[in-house]
Amino acid sequence: MSKPSTKPPSGMRDFLPTEVLRRRHVIELVQRVYEAHGFVPLETPSIENLSTLLGKYGDEGDQLLYRLLHRREALQRPLDRAHAAGRPALEAELADQGLRYDLTVPLARVVAQYGELPRFFKRYQIQPVWRADRPGKGRFREFYQCDVDITGTRSLLADAEVCSAVATVLEQLGFEQFAIRVNHRELLRAVIRAAGIDEALEGTALVAVDKLDKIGEDGVLAELEQRGIASAAGRALLAIIAPTSAGERAGERASDGAQLLATLRAQVDERGQRAVDELQELLSLCAHNPAGQHLEVRPDLARGLGYYTGPIFEITVPDLAGSLGGGGRYDDLVGMFGKKQVPAVGFSLGLERILVVMAEREMFPALSAGPDLMLCWLGVAQPEVVRVATQLRARGLKVEVFPEQAKLGKQLSYADAEGVKAAFAGILGDAELAAGALTVKHLSSGRQQKIPLAELDPARLDALAQDPPTT
RNA sequence: GCGGGUUUAGCUCAGCUGGUUAGAGCGCCUGGUUGUGGUCCAGGAGGUCGUGGGUUCAAAUCCCAUAAUCCGCCCCA
């Protein structure tokens, strides 16, 4: 038997301490901003019933679900049954649970389940999701999403709120150039109708349209034709969508967006016009929050997930092919769980996408995992070491004890080594013990001072670190 | 799902057209004698060359397969 691989499964990662700090840095900021917008936290299980998950994301999404194989008899029974019937066992017989694919569907389930939730449930949720996808840049099989959603209202104020939340997060993280692309599902439908494309082909048309900025007009036309949409209809579709987005690609902000919407409004039917009006209203609301200057009307934006019904969003930055996040309105999803219809809108930030871009641009502040003080000792009894460490910790210091007997030089260089990086070394020997003190050395400057144990606390260390160098 | 790159020491990588004990830098360990690291000097440990086949007298090197990973495309967070 060969040795097992020590790598984590494909598309999944171990997070070493420095990585955890970076992730935590971002997550904590996201939490603060979401909470400042009045969202409350929710956590749901990693595993959901397949009946909850299936049929919400479209065929492609269903394919990407991780399913949990039945165990023991529950697995054996369908296998036997299939074997007896001389057929392969069906996926549906072998599993009825799977790992969650996103955080929106679990939210919808929760909203359908608990009647006691506030009428306007504003929840945020930061948890991993799983997709059996091919890994790529900024794309993993296990990744965190940071969702904010508001259920219970059709008011566009809610849409504006979730946009404000994510825009604030990105700004506070230090992103400057990002766009919140916005479109409307009903507008897309209307445009497709206006182009004379069969409703049945709406889905395929949307997929092609979504690629406009990647493969260009000719590419979309070719793809549309390939999918059975007449080139005349394809051209009509592009005539509505393309000139506007191509002509003003550089930066349609709220003001230009209004212009663009007016042009679109003139070309669609009444339902389409209502969608345009909604976008118009969203723009005017967001003009007064941090999202406003990042909103960009994109009539070619489609998005994959099946459940969107109204405005749809996607966040893009110049140097990443994919998106940093996305969202939209999904007024029918909660209703799919039976009981009552509950409208909802939400936005999801992809934690790893944000981290990838931040790492590339070196946007992280200095984050240190190391202890405040490494307790180095020599020639004293170990119980004394433990006692001093305990005392220092009680005074609010993060203290690590050098675990072995070793030369002082060894201990000091370890304290300052990569991956350890204690800010200070505390030297405990006979002299210090007798004096009830500790020789404290600031490792980056080399400055050191003998300080009585009773005076040692974070403030005292700070003072030592900031002392002007004495030469 | 498609195309391309990469895979050699803990890390970053060299190893040309196949030829004896596979190298460097960094890191690590030991020492340069007493309680002062980040500089220097001297030593040292550490690799079944991703995995499995094949060609050959001989393979890290050539061929095939497979896996992991990265970069484009598709799709998505």
Coordinates of C-alpha atoms (C1' of nucleotides) in Angstrom, one line a residue:
Chain A
M1 CA 0.0 0.0 0.0
S2 CA 1.5 3.3 -1.1
K3 CA 1.6 6.2 1.3
P4 CA -1.5 8.4 1.3
S5 CA -1.1 11.8 -0.4
T6 CA -0.7 14.6 2.1
K7 CA -2.4 17.1 -0.1
P8 CA -5.9 18.1 0.6
P9 CA -8.5 17.0 -2.0
S10 CA -8.5 18.9 -5.3
G11 CA -10.1 22.3 -5.1
M12 CA -9.9 22.4 -1.3
R13 CA -7.2 24.0 0.8
D14 CA -5.5 24.0 4.2
F15 CA -5.2 27.4 5.7
L16 CA -1.9 28.0 7.4
P17 CA -1.8 30.6 10.2
T18 CA -0.9 33.6 8.1
E19 CA -3.6 32.7 5.6
V20 CA -6.2 32.3 8.4
L21 CA -5.3 35.8 9.7
R22 CA -5.9 37.3 6.3
R23 CA -9.2 35.5 5.9
R24 CA -10.2 36.5 9.4
H25 CA -9.2 40.1 8.7
V26 CA -11.6 40.2 5.7
I27 CA -14.4 38.3 7.4
E28 CA -14.4 40.5 10.5
L29 CA -14.6 43.6 8.3
V30 CA -17.5 42.1 6.4
Q31 CA -19.3 41.3 9.6
R32 CA -18.8 44.8 10.9
V33 CA -20.2 46.4 7.8
Y34 CA -23.1 44.0 7.4
E35 CA -24.0 44.5 11.1
A36 CA -23.8 48.3 10.6
H37 CA -26.5 47.8 7.9
G38 CA -28.7 46.1 10.4
F39 CA -28.2 42.5 9.3
V40 CA -28.2 39.7 11.8
P41 CA -26.2 36.5 11.6
L42 CA -27.5 33.1 10.5
E43 CA -25.8 29.7 10.3
T44 CA -27.2 26.6 8.6
P45 CA -26.0 23.1 8.3
S46 CA -23.4 22.1 5.7
I47 CA -25.7 19.3 4.6
E48 CA -29.1 19.8 3.2
N49 CA -31.7 17.4 1.9
L50 CA -31.4 17.0 -1.9
S51 CA -35.1 17.8 -2.1
T52 CA -34.1 21.3 -0.8
L53 CA -31.3 21.8 -3.2
L54 CA -32.3 20.2 -6.5
G55 CA -34.1 22.2 -9.1
K56 CA -33.1 25.6 -7.8
Y57 CA -29.9 26.2 -9.7
G58 CA -30.7 24.9 -13.2
D59 CA -29.3 21.7 -14.7
E60 CA -25.7 22.8 -14.5
G61 CA -26.0 23.6 -10.9
D62 CA -27.6 20.2 -10.1
Q63 CA -24.7 18.5 -11.7
L64 CA -22.3 20.3 -9.4
L65 CA -23.9 19.2 -6.2
Y66 CA -21.9 17.0 -3.9
R67 CA -24.1 14.2 -2.9
L68 CA -23.8 12.1 0.2
L69 CA -23.9 8.4 -0.4
H70 CA -26.3 6.4 1.8
R71 CA -24.7 4.2 4.4
R72 CA -25.1 0.6 5.3
E73 CA -28.5 -0.9 4.6
A74 CA -29.8 2.2 3.0
L75 CA -27.1 1.9 0.5
Q76 CA -27.3 -1.9 0.1
R77 CA -31.0 -2.0 -0.5
P78 CA -31.2 0.0 -3.7
L79 CA -28.0 -1.7 -5.0
D80 CA -29.6 -5.0 -4.5
R81 CA -32.9 -3.9 -6.0
A82 CA -31.1 -2.5 -9.1
H83 CA -28.9 -5.6 -9.4
A84 CA -32.0 -7.9 -9.2
A85 CA -33.7 -5.8 -11.9
G86 CA -30.5 -6.0 -14.0
R87 CA -30.1 -2.2 -14.2
P88 CA -27.7 0.3 -12.8
A89 CA -28.7 2.0 -9.5
L90 CA -30.0 5.5 -9.9
E91 CA -28.4 8.5 -8.3
A92 CA -31.7 9.4 -6.7
E93 CA -31.8 6.0 -4.9
L94 CA -28.3 6.2 -3.6
A95 CA -28.4 9.7 -2.0
D96 CA -30.9 12.0 -0.5
Q97 CA -28.6 14.6 1.0
G98 CA -25.9 16.8 -0.3
L99 CA -23.6 19.7 0.6
R100 CA -25.0 23.1 0.3
Y101 CA -24.3 24.8 -3.0
D102 CA -24.9 28.3 -1.9
L103 CA -26.4 30.2 1.1
T104 CA -29.4 31.6 -0.7
V105 CA -31.4 28.4 -0.9
P106 CA -30.8 27.5 2.7
L107 CA -32.0 30.9 3.6
A108 CA -35.1 30.5 1.6
R109 CA -35.7 27.2 3.4
V110 CA -35.2 28.8 6.8
V111 CA -37.6 31.6 5.9
A112 CA -40.2 29.1 4.8
Q113 CA -39.7 27.1 8.0
Y114 CA -39.7 29.6 10.8
G115 CA -42.8 31.7 11.0
E116 CA -41.5 33.7 14.0
L117 CA -38.8 35.5 12.0
P118 CA -39.2 39.2 11.6
R119 CA -41.4 40.3 8.7
F120 CA -38.3 41.9 7.1
F121 CA -35.6 39.4 7.8
K122 CA -32.2 40.9 7.2
R123 CA -29.7 38.2 7.7
Y124 CA -26.1 37.8 6.8
Q125 CA -24.3 34.5 6.6
I126 CA -20.6 33.7 6.2
Q127 CA -20.0 30.0 5.6
P128 CA -18.5 27.6 3.2
V129 CA -20.3 26.2 0.2
W130 CA -19.3 23.3 -2.0
R131 CA -19.4 22.8 -5.7
A132 CA -18.0 19.8 -7.6
D133 CA -16.5 22.1 -10.1
R134 CA -13.3 22.2 -12.0
P135 CA -10.8 24.3 -9.9
G136 CA -9.2 27.3 -11.4
K137 CA -7.9 30.7 -10.5
G138 CA -10.0 32.0 -7.6
R139 CA -12.2 29.0 -8.0
F140 CA -12.4 26.2 -5.5
R141 CA -14.6 23.3 -4.6
E142 CA -15.0 24.5 -1.1
F143 CA -15.2 28.3 -0.7
Y144 CA -16.8 30.9 1.6
Q145 CA -19.6 33.2 0.6
C146 CA -20.5 36.3 2.5
D147 CA -24.2 36.8 1.9
V148 CA -26.6 39.5 2.9
D149 CA -30.3 39.2 2.1
I150 CA -33.5 40.9 3.0
T151 CA -36.7 38.9 2.8
G152 CA -40.3 40.0 3.1
T153 CA -40.4 43.1 0.9
R154 CA -40.5 44.0 -2.8
S155 CA -39.3 47.5 -2.0
L156 CA -36.3 48.6 -3.9
L157 CA -35.0 50.1 -0.8
A158 CA -34.0 46.5 0.1
D159 CA -32.1 46.1 -3.2
A160 CA -30.4 49.4 -2.5
E161 CA -29.5 48.2 1.0
V162 CA -27.7 45.1 -0.1
C163 CA -25.9 47.0 -2.7
S164 CA -24.8 49.5 -0.2
A165 CA -23.5 46.8 2.2
V166 CA -21.3 45.1 -0.4
A167 CA -20.0 48.4 -1.8
T168 CA -19.1 49.5 1.7
V169 CA -17.2 46.3 2.3
L170 CA -15.2 46.6 -0.8
E171 CA -14.4 50.3 -0.2
Q172 CA -13.3 49.6 3.3
L173 CA -11.1 46.8 2.2
G174 CA -9.4 49.2 -0.1
F175 CA -10.9 48.4 -3.4
E176 CA -11.3 51.5 -5.6
Q177 CA -12.0 50.3 -9.1
F178 CA -14.9 48.0 -9.0
A179 CA -18.2 48.0 -10.8
I180 CA -21.5 46.7 -9.6
R181 CA -23.0 45.7 -12.9
V182 CA -26.8 45.7 -12.8
N183 CA -29.5 44.4 -15.1
H184 CA -33.0 43.2 -14.7
R185 CA -34.3 39.7 -15.4
E186 CA -37.6 41.0 -16.8
L187 CA -35.8 43.5 -19.0
L188 CA -33.7 40.7 -20.5
R189 CA -36.9 38.8 -21.2
A190 CA -38.5 41.8 -22.8
V191 CA -35.5 42.4 -24.9
I192 CA -35.5 38.9 -26.1
R193 CA -39.2 39.2 -26.9
A194 CA -38.6 42.4 -28.7
A195 CA -36.0 40.7 -30.9
G196 CA -38.5 38.1 -31.9
I197 CA -36.8 35.2 -30.3
D198 CA -38.9 32.2 -29.2
E199 CA -39.6 32.2 -25.4
A200 CA -38.4 28.6 -25.4
L201 CA -35.0 29.7 -26.4
E202 CA -34.8 32.4 -23.8
G203 CA -32.4 30.5 -21.6
T204 CA -30.0 29.7 -24.4
A205 CA -30.1 33.2 -25.7
L206 CA -29.3 34.6 -22.2
V207 CA -26.2 32.3 -22.0
A208 CA -24.9 33.7 -25.3
V209 CA -25.7 37.3 -24.4
D210 CA -23.8 37.0 -21.1
K211 CA -20.6 36.4 -23.1
L212 CA -20.9 39.6 -25.1
D213 CA -17.9 41.4 -23.5
K214 CA -15.8 38.3 -23.9
I215 CA -16.4 37.0 -27.4
G216 CA -17.8 40.2 -29.0
E217 CA -20.8 40.7 -31.2
D218 CA -19.7 38.3 -33.9
G219 CA -19.1 35.7 -31.4
V220 CA -22.5 36.0 -29.8
L221 CA -24.1 36.0 -33.1
A222 CA -22.3 32.8 -34.1
E223 CA -23.2 31.2 -30.8
L224 CA -26.9 32.2 -31.1
E225 CA -27.0 30.8 -34.5
Q226 CA -25.4 27.6 -33.3
R227 CA -28.1 27.3 -30.7
G228 CA -30.9 27.6 -33.3
I229 CA -31.6 31.3 -33.1
A230 CA -32.0 32.9 -36.6
S231 CA -29.3 35.4 -37.4
A232 CA -31.9 38.1 -38.0
A233 CA -33.3 37.7 -34.5
G234 CA -29.8 37.6 -33.2
R235 CA -29.0 40.8 -34.9
A236 CA -32.1 42.4 -33.6
L237 CA -31.2 41.3 -30.1
L238 CA -27.7 42.8 -30.4
A239 CA -29.0 46.0 -31.9
I240 CA -30.9 46.6 -28.6
I241 CA -28.2 45.4 -26.2
A242 CA -24.8 45.9 -27.9
P243 CA -24.6 49.5 -29.1
T244 CA -25.4 50.8 -25.7
S245 CA -23.0 48.6 -23.8
A246 CA -20.3 48.8 -26.4
G247 CA -20.5 52.5 -26.9
E248 CA -20.3 53.4 -23.2
R249 CA -18.3 50.5 -22.0
A250 CA -15.8 52.7 -20.2
G251 CA -18.0 53.8 -17.4
E252 CA -21.8 54.1 -17.3
R253 CA -22.3 55.5 -13.8
A254 CA -25.6 56.4 -12.4
S255 CA -26.1 59.5 -14.5
D256 CA -25.1 57.8 -17.8
G257 CA -27.1 54.8 -16.7
A258 CA -30.3 56.9 -16.8
Q259 CA -29.6 57.8 -20.4
L260 CA -29.0 54.2 -21.3
L261 CA -32.2 53.1 -19.6
A262 CA -34.2 55.7 -21.5
T263 CA -32.9 54.3 -24.7
L264 CA -33.8 50.8 -23.7
R265 CA -37.2 51.8 -22.5
A266 CA -38.2 52.9 -25.9
Q267 CA -37.5 49.5 -27.4
V268 CA -39.3 47.2 -25.1
D269 CA -42.9 46.3 -24.2
E270 CA -44.8 47.3 -21.1
R271 CA -43.3 44.6 -18.8
G272 CA -39.9 45.6 -20.0
Q273 CA -40.7 49.2 -19.2
R274 CA -41.7 48.3 -15.7
A275 CA -38.3 46.6 -15.3
V276 CA -36.6 49.7 -16.6
D277 CA -38.5 51.8 -14.2
E278 CA -37.3 49.6 -11.3
L279 CA -33.7 49.9 -12.4
Q280 CA -34.2 53.6 -12.7
E281 CA -35.5 53.8 -9.2
L282 CA -32.7 51.6 -7.9
L283 CA -30.1 54.0 -9.4
S284 CA -31.7 57.0 -7.9
L285 CA -31.8 55.4 -4.4
C286 CA -28.2 54.3 -4.7
A287 CA -27.1 57.7 -5.7
H288 CA -27.2 58.4 -2.0
N289 CA -25.3 55.4 -0.8
P290 CA -21.8 54.0 -1.4
A291 CA -23.0 51.7 -4.2
G292 CA -24.1 54.6 -6.4
Q293 CA -20.8 55.5 -7.9
H294 CA -20.1 51.9 -8.8
L295 CA -23.3 51.0 -10.4
E296 CA -23.1 50.3 -14.1
V297 CA -26.2 49.4 -16.1
R298 CA -25.3 46.4 -18.3
P299 CA -28.1 45.1 -20.6
D300 CA -26.0 42.2 -21.5
L301 CA -25.6 40.9 -17.9
A302 CA -27.4 37.6 -17.5
R303 CA -26.1 35.5 -14.6
G304 CA -26.5 31.8 -14.4
L305 CA -28.6 30.9 -11.4
G306 CA -32.2 30.1 -12.2
Y307 CA -34.0 31.7 -9.4
Y308 CA -33.6 35.4 -10.1
T309 CA -36.7 37.4 -10.9
G310 CA -35.9 41.1 -10.8
P311 CA -32.7 43.2 -10.6
I312 CA -29.5 41.2 -10.9
F313 CA -26.1 42.2 -9.8
E314 CA -22.5 41.3 -10.4
I315 CA -19.3 42.8 -9.1
T316 CA -16.3 43.0 -11.4
V317 CA -12.8 44.3 -11.1
P318 CA -10.4 45.0 -13.9
D319 CA -7.9 42.2 -13.1
L320 CA -10.1 39.2 -12.5
A321 CA -11.9 37.4 -15.2
G322 CA -14.7 36.2 -12.8
S323 CA -16.7 38.2 -10.4
L324 CA -16.1 39.2 -6.8
G325 CA -19.7 38.6 -6.1
G326 CA -23.2 38.6 -7.4
G327 CA -26.8 38.7 -6.4
G328 CA -30.3 39.8 -7.3
R329 CA -33.9 39.6 -6.5
Y330 CA -35.6 36.2 -6.2
D331 CA -39.3 36.7 -5.3
D332 CA -40.4 33.1 -6.0
L333 CA -37.7 31.0 -4.3
V334 CA -39.2 31.0 -0.8
G335 CA -42.5 30.1 -2.3
M336 CA -41.0 27.0 -3.8
F337 CA -40.9 25.5 -0.4
G338 CA -44.6 25.4 -0.2
K339 CA -46.4 27.7 2.1
K340 CA -46.3 31.3 1.3
Q341 CA -44.7 33.6 -1.2
V342 CA -42.0 35.7 0.3
P343 CA -40.1 38.2 -1.9
A344 CA -36.4 38.6 -1.3
V345 CA -33.2 40.2 -2.6
G346 CA -29.6 39.5 -1.7
F347 CA -26.0 39.9 -2.5
S348 CA -23.2 37.4 -2.1
L349 CA -19.5 38.2 -1.9
G350 CA -17.0 35.5 -2.7
L351 CA -14.4 35.5 0.0
E352 CA -11.7 33.7 -1.9
R353 CA -12.1 36.0 -5.0
I354 CA -11.6 39.0 -2.8
L355 CA -8.6 37.4 -1.2
V356 CA -7.1 36.5 -4.5
V357 CA -7.3 40.0 -5.8
M358 CA -6.1 41.5 -2.4
A359 CA -3.1 39.2 -2.4
E360 CA -2.2 40.1 -6.0
R361 CA -2.4 43.8 -5.2
E362 CA -0.8 43.4 -1.8
M363 CA -3.7 45.1 -0.1
F364 CA -3.3 43.5 3.3
P365 CA -2.1 45.4 6.3
A366 CA 0.6 43.8 8.4
L367 CA -1.0 41.0 10.3
S368 CA 0.8 39.2 13.0
A369 CA 0.0 35.8 14.5
G370 CA 3.0 35.8 16.9
P371 CA 2.8 36.0 20.6
D372 CA 3.6 39.3 22.4
L373 CA 6.4 37.6 24.2
M374 CA 8.5 34.5 24.0
L375 CA 9.5 33.4 27.5
C376 CA 13.2 32.3 27.2
W377 CA 14.7 30.8 30.3
L378 CA 18.0 29.5 31.5
G379 CA 19.2 28.1 34.8
V380 CA 15.8 28.3 36.5
A381 CA 13.5 25.6 37.6
Q382 CA 10.7 24.8 35.1
P383 CA 7.9 25.4 37.6
E384 CA 9.2 29.0 37.9
V385 CA 8.9 29.4 34.2
V386 CA 5.3 28.2 34.3
R387 CA 4.5 30.5 37.1
V388 CA 5.9 33.6 35.4
A389 CA 4.1 32.8 32.1
T390 CA 0.8 32.4 34.0
Q391 CA 1.4 35.7 35.7
L392 CA 2.1 37.5 32.4
R393 CA -0.9 36.0 30.7
A394 CA -3.1 37.2 33.6
R395 CA -1.7 40.7 32.9
G396 CA -3.1 40.5 29.3
L397 CA -0.1 39.4 27.3
K398 CA 0.0 36.7 24.7
V399 CA 2.9 34.6 26.0
E400 CA 4.6 31.6 24.5
V401 CA 7.1 29.5 26.6
F402 CA 10.2 28.2 24.9
P403 CA 9.6 24.5 25.5
E404 CA 13.1 23.1 25.8
Q405 CA 16.3 23.8 27.6
A406 CA 18.5 25.5 25.1
K407 CA 21.2 28.2 24.8
L408 CA 19.8 31.7 25.0
G409 CA 20.9 32.5 21.4
K410 CA 18.9 29.5 20.1
Q411 CA 15.8 30.7 22.0
L412 CA 16.1 34.3 20.8
S413 CA 16.6 33.4 17.2
Y414 CA 13.6 31.0 17.4
A415 CA 11.5 33.8 19.0
D416 CA 12.2 36.0 16.0
A417 CA 12.0 33.2 13.3
E418 CA 9.7 33.3 10.4
G419 CA 6.4 31.8 11.4
V420 CA 6.9 32.5 15.1
K421 CA 7.7 36.2 15.2
A422 CA 7.2 37.1 18.8
A423 CA 7.4 40.8 19.3
F424 CA 9.5 40.5 22.5
A425 CA 11.6 38.0 24.2
G426 CA 11.4 37.7 27.9
I427 CA 14.6 36.4 29.5
L428 CA 14.2 34.7 32.8
G429 CA 17.4 33.7 34.6
D430 CA 18.6 33.6 38.2
A431 CA 19.1 37.3 38.4
E432 CA 15.6 38.1 37.1
L433 CA 14.0 35.5 39.3
A434 CA 15.8 37.0 42.4
A435 CA 14.7 40.5 41.5
G436 CA 11.1 39.5 40.6
A437 CA 11.7 40.9 37.2
L438 CA 12.1 39.9 33.5
T439 CA 14.7 41.2 31.0
V440 CA 12.5 42.1 28.1
K441 CA 14.0 42.4 24.6
H442 CA 12.3 44.1 21.7
L443 CA 13.4 41.7 18.9
S444 CA 13.1 44.0 15.9
S445 CA 15.2 46.8 17.5
G446 CA 17.3 44.8 19.9
R447 CA 16.4 47.2 22.7
Q448 CA 16.1 45.5 26.1
Q449 CA 15.3 46.4 29.6
K450 CA 14.9 44.7 32.9
I451 CA 11.3 45.3 34.1
P452 CA 9.7 44.2 37.3
L453 CA 7.0 41.6 36.7
A454 CA 4.5 43.7 38.4
E455 CA 4.9 46.4 35.8
L456 CA 4.7 44.2 32.8
D457 CA 1.6 44.7 30.7
P458 CA 0.8 45.5 27.1
A459 CA 1.2 49.2 27.7
R460 CA 4.7 48.8 29.2
L461 CA 5.7 46.7 26.2
D462 CA 4.3 49.3 23.8
A463 CA 6.4 51.9 25.5
L464 CA 9.5 49.8 25.2
A465 CA 8.8 49.2 21.5
Q466 CA 8.3 52.9 20.8
D467 CA 11.2 54.2 22.9
P468 CA 13.5 56.2 20.6
P469 CA 16.6 54.1 20.0
T470 CA 19.3 55.0 22.6
T471 CA 22.7 55.1 21.0
Chain B
rG1 C1' -15.6 20.1 -21.1
rC2 C1' -11.1 22.1 -24.4
rG3 C1' -5.9 24.1 -25.2
rG4 C1' -1.0 25.1 -22.9
rG5 C1' 2.7 25.1 -19.0
rU6 C1' 4.7 23.0 -14.5
rU7 C1' 5.9 18.8 -11.1
rU8 C1' 13.8 17.5 -8.8
rA9 C1' 15.8 18.8 -0.8
rG10 C1' 11.4 22.0 4.1
rC11 C1' 11.0 26.6 0.3
rU12 C1' 12.4 28.9 -4.6
rC13 C1' 14.6 26.7 -8.5
rA14 C1' 19.4 24.7 -11.9
rG15 C1' 20.3 20.2 -14.2
rC16 C1' 22.1 21.4 -22.3
rU17 C1' 21.2 17.2 -27.3
rG18 C1' 20.2 10.2 -22.1
rG19 C1' 26.3 8.3 -19.4
rU20 C1' 29.5 7.0 -12.9
rU21 C1' 28.1 8.8 -5.6
rA22 C1' 21.7 14.6 -8.6
rG23 C1' 23.2 20.5 -7.6
rA24 C1' 22.6 25.9 -5.9
rG25 C1' 20.4 29.7 -2.9
rC26 C1' 17.4 30.2 1.4
rG27 C1' 15.9 27.5 5.6
rC28 C1' 17.3 23.6 9.3
rC29 C1' 21.1 21.1 12.7
rU30 C1' 26.2 21.3 15.1
rG31 C1' 30.4 24.1 16.4
rG32 C1' 33.3 29.1 16.7
rU33 C1' 33.3 27.1 25.2
rU34 C1' 29.9 30.9 30.7
rG35 C1' 23.0 34.8 29.7
rU36 C1' 21.8 37.8 23.9
rG37 C1' 19.2 36.3 17.9
rG38 C1' 18.8 38.8 13.1
rU39 C1' 26.2 39.6 10.2
rC40 C1' 30.4 36.3 9.5
rC41 C1' 33.3 31.5 9.4
rA42 C1' 33.7 26.0 9.5
rG43 C1' 31.1 21.5 9.3
rG44 C1' 26.4 18.5 8.7
rA45 C1' 21.6 16.3 7.8
rG46 C1' 18.0 16.1 4.1
rG47 C1' 15.8 13.8 -2.5
rU48 C1' 12.7 6.0 -4.3
rC49 C1' 13.9 13.4 -9.4
rG50 C1' 4.8 13.4 -8.9
rU51 C1' 3.0 8.1 -9.9
rG52 C1' 2.8 3.7 -13.3
rG53 C1' 4.5 1.6 -17.7
rG54 C1' 7.8 1.6 -22.1
rU55 C1' 12.4 2.5 -25.2
rU56 C1' 17.8 1.7 -24.0
rC57 C1' 23.7 -1.5 -22.1
rA58 C1' 22.2 3.0 -19.4
rA59 C1' 16.5 7.6 -18.0
rA60 C1' 15.6 13.3 -13.6
rU61 C1' 16.7 13.7 -19.1
rC62 C1' 13.3 10.2 -24.7
rC63 C1' 7.9 8.0 -25.4
rC64 C1' 2.9 6.7 -23.5
rA65 C1' -0.5 6.8 -19.6
rU66 C1' -2.2 8.8 -15.0
rA67 C1' -2.5 12.4 -11.0
rA68 C1' -1.7 17.1 -8.8
rU69 C1' -1.1 22.2 -9.8
rC70 C1' -1.0 26.8 -12.6
rC71 C1' -2.5 29.9 -16.9
rG72 C1' -6.1 30.8 -20.9
rC73 C1' -11.3 29.4 -22.7
rC74 C1' -16.4 27.8 -21.0
rC75 C1' -19.0 28.6 -16.5
rC76 C1' -19.4 30.5 -11.9
rA77 C1' -18.4 33.3 -6.0

